[in-house]
PDB file of C-alpha atoms in Angstrom:
ATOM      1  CA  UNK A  25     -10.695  -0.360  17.172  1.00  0.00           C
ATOM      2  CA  UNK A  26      -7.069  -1.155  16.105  1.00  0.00           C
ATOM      3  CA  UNK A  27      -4.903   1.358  15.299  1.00  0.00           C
ATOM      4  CA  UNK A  28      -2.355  -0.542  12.800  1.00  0.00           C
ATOM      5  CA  UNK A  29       1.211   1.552  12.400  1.00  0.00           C
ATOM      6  CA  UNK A  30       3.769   0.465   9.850  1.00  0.00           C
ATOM      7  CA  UNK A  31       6.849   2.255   9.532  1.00  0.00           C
ATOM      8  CA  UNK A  32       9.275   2.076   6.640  1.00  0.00           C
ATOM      9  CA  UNK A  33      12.672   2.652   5.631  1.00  0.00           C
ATOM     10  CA  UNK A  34      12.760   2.888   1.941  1.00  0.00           C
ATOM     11  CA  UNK A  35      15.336   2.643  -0.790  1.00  0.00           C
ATOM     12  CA  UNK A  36      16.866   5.892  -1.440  1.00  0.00           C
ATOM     13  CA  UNK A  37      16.688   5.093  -5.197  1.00  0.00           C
ATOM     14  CA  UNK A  38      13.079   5.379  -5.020  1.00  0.00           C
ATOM     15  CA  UNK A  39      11.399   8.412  -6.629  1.00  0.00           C
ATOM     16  CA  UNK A  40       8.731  10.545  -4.961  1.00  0.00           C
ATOM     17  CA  UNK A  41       6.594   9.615  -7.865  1.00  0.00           C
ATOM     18  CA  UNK A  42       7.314   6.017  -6.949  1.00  0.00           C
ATOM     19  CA  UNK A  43       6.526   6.771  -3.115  1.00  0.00           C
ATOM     20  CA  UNK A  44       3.440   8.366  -4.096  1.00  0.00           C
ATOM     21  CA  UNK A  45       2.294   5.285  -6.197  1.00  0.00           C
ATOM     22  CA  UNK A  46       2.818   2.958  -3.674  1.00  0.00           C
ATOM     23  CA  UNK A  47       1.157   5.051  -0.942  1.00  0.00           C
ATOM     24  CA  UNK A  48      -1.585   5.324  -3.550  1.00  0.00           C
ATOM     25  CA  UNK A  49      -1.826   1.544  -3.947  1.00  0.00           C
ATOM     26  CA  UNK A  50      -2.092   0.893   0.095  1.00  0.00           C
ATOM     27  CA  UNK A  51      -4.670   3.589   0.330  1.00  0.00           C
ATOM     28  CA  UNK A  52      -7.006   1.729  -2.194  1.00  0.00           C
ATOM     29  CA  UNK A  53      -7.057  -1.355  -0.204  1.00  0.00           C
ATOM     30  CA  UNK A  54      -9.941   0.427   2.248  1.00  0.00           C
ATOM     31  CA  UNK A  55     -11.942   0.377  -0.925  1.00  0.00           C
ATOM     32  CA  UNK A  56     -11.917  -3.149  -1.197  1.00  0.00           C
ATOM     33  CA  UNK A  57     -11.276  -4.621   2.197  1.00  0.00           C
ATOM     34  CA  UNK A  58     -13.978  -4.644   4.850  1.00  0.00           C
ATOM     35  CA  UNK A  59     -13.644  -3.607   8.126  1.00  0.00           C
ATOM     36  CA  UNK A  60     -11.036  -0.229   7.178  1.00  0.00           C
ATOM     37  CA  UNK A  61     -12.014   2.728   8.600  1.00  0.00           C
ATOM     38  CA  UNK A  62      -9.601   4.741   8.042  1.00  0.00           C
ATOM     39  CA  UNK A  63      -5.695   5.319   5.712  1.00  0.00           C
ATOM     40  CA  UNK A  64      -3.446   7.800   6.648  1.00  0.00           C
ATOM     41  CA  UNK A  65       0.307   7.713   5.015  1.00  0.00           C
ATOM     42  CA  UNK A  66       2.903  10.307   4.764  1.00  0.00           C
ATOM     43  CA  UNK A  67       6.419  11.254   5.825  1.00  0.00           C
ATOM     44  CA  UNK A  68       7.803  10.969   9.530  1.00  0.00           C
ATOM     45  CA  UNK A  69       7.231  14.972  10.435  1.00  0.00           C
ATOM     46  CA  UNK A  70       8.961  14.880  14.141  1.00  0.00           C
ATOM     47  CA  UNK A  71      11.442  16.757  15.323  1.00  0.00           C
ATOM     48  CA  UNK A  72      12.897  14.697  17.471  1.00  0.00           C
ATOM     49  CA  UNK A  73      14.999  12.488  15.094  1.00  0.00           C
ATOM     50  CA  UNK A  74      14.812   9.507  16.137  1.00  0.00           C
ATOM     51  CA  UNK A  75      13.149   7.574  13.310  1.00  0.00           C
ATOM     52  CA  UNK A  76      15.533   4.733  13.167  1.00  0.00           C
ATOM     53  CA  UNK A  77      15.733   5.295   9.415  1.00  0.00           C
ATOM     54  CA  UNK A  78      11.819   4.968   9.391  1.00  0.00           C
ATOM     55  CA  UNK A  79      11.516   8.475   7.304  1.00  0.00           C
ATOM     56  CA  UNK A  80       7.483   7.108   5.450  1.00  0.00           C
ATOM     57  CA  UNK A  81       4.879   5.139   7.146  1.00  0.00           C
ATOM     58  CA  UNK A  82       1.324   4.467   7.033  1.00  0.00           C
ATOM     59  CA  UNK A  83      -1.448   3.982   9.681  1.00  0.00           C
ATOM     60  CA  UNK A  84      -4.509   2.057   8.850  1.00  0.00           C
ATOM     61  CA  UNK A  85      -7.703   2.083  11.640  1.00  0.00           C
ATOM     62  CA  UNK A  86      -9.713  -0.958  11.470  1.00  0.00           C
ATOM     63  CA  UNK A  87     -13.219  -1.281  13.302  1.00  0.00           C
ATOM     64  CA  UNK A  88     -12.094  -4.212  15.022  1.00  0.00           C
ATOM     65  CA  UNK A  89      -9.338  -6.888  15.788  1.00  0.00           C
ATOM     66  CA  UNK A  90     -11.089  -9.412  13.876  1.00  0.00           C
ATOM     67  CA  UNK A  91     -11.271  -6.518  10.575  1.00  0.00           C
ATOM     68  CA  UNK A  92      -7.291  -6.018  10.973  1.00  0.00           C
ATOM     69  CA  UNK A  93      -6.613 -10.283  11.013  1.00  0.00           C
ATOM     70  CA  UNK A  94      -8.771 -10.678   8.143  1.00  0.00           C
ATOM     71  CA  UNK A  95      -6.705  -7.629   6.627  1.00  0.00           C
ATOM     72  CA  UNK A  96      -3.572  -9.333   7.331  1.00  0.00           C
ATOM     73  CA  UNK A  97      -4.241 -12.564   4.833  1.00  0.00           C
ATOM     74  CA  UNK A  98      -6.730 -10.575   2.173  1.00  0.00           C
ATOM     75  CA  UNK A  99      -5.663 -11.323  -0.801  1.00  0.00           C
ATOM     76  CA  UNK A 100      -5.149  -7.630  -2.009  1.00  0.00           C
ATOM     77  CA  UNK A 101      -3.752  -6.810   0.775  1.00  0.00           C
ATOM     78  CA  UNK A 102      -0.603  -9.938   0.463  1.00  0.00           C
ATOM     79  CA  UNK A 103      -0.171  -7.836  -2.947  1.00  0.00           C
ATOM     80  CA  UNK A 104       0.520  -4.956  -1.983  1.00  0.00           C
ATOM     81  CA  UNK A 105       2.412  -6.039   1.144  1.00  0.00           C
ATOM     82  CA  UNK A 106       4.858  -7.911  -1.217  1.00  0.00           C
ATOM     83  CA  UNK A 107       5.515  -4.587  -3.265  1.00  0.00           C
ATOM     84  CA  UNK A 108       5.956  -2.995   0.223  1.00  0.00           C
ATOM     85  CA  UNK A 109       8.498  -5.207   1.124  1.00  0.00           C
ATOM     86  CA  UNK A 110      10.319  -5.474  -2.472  1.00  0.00           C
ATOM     87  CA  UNK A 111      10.547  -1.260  -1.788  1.00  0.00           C
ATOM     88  CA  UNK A 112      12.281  -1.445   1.406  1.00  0.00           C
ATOM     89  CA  UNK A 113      16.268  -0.971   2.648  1.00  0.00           C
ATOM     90  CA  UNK A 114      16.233  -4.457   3.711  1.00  0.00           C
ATOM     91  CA  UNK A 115      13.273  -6.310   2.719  1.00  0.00           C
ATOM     92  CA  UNK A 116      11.125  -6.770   6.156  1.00  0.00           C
ATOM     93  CA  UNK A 117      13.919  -5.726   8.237  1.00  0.00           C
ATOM     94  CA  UNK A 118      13.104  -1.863   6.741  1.00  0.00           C
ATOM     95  CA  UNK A 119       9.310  -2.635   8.297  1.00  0.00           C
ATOM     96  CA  UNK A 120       8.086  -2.109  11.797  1.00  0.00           C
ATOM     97  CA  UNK A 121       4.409  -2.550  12.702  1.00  0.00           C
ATOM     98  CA  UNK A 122       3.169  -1.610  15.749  1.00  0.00           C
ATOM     99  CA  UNK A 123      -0.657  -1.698  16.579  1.00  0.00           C
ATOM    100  CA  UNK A 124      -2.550  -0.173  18.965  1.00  0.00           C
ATOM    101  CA  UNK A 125      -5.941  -0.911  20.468  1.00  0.00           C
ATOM    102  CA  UNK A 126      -7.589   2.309  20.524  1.00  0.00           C
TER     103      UNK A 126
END
């Protein structure tokens, strides 16, 4: 299993109703991707503070390396990583993905 982490800074401008819509959008990709076992999103809760700026994130489980590379160019998926991306401090620089076989 793969254990796919992305961490995001997002624009400050953006409105918790905004945040929830887009977190709502990236959890309905297990509905029509194969191989998703699992979508878990929320804010960073640690108390450590250091987040880097990287105060939302996601992590996706996939049933295999093969599910999370077929992820990675489904169609739906390109979607809703361009919105992702359009909502960030930075474009991709306010992304970091780290995966994890698990």
């Amino acid at each position: 299993m793969i254990l796919h982490c992305v961490f995001l800074r997002l624009k400050t401008a953006m409105t918790g109703d905004e945040k929830q819509s887009l977190f709502a959008a990236i959890a309905a990709l297990k509905q029509v991707i194969p191989g998703i076992l699992d979508i878990k999103y929320g804010p960073n809760v640690s108390p450590e503070g250091l987040h880097g700026g990287f105060v939302d994130g996601f992590a996706v489980t996939f049933e295999s390396p093969e599910a999370r590379d077929a992820y990675l160019i489904h169609p739906e998926h390109v979607t809703v990583g361009e919105r992702i991306v359009s909502s960030t401090d930075g474009g991709l620089a306010g992304i970091l993905v780290f995966d994890l076989n698990i």
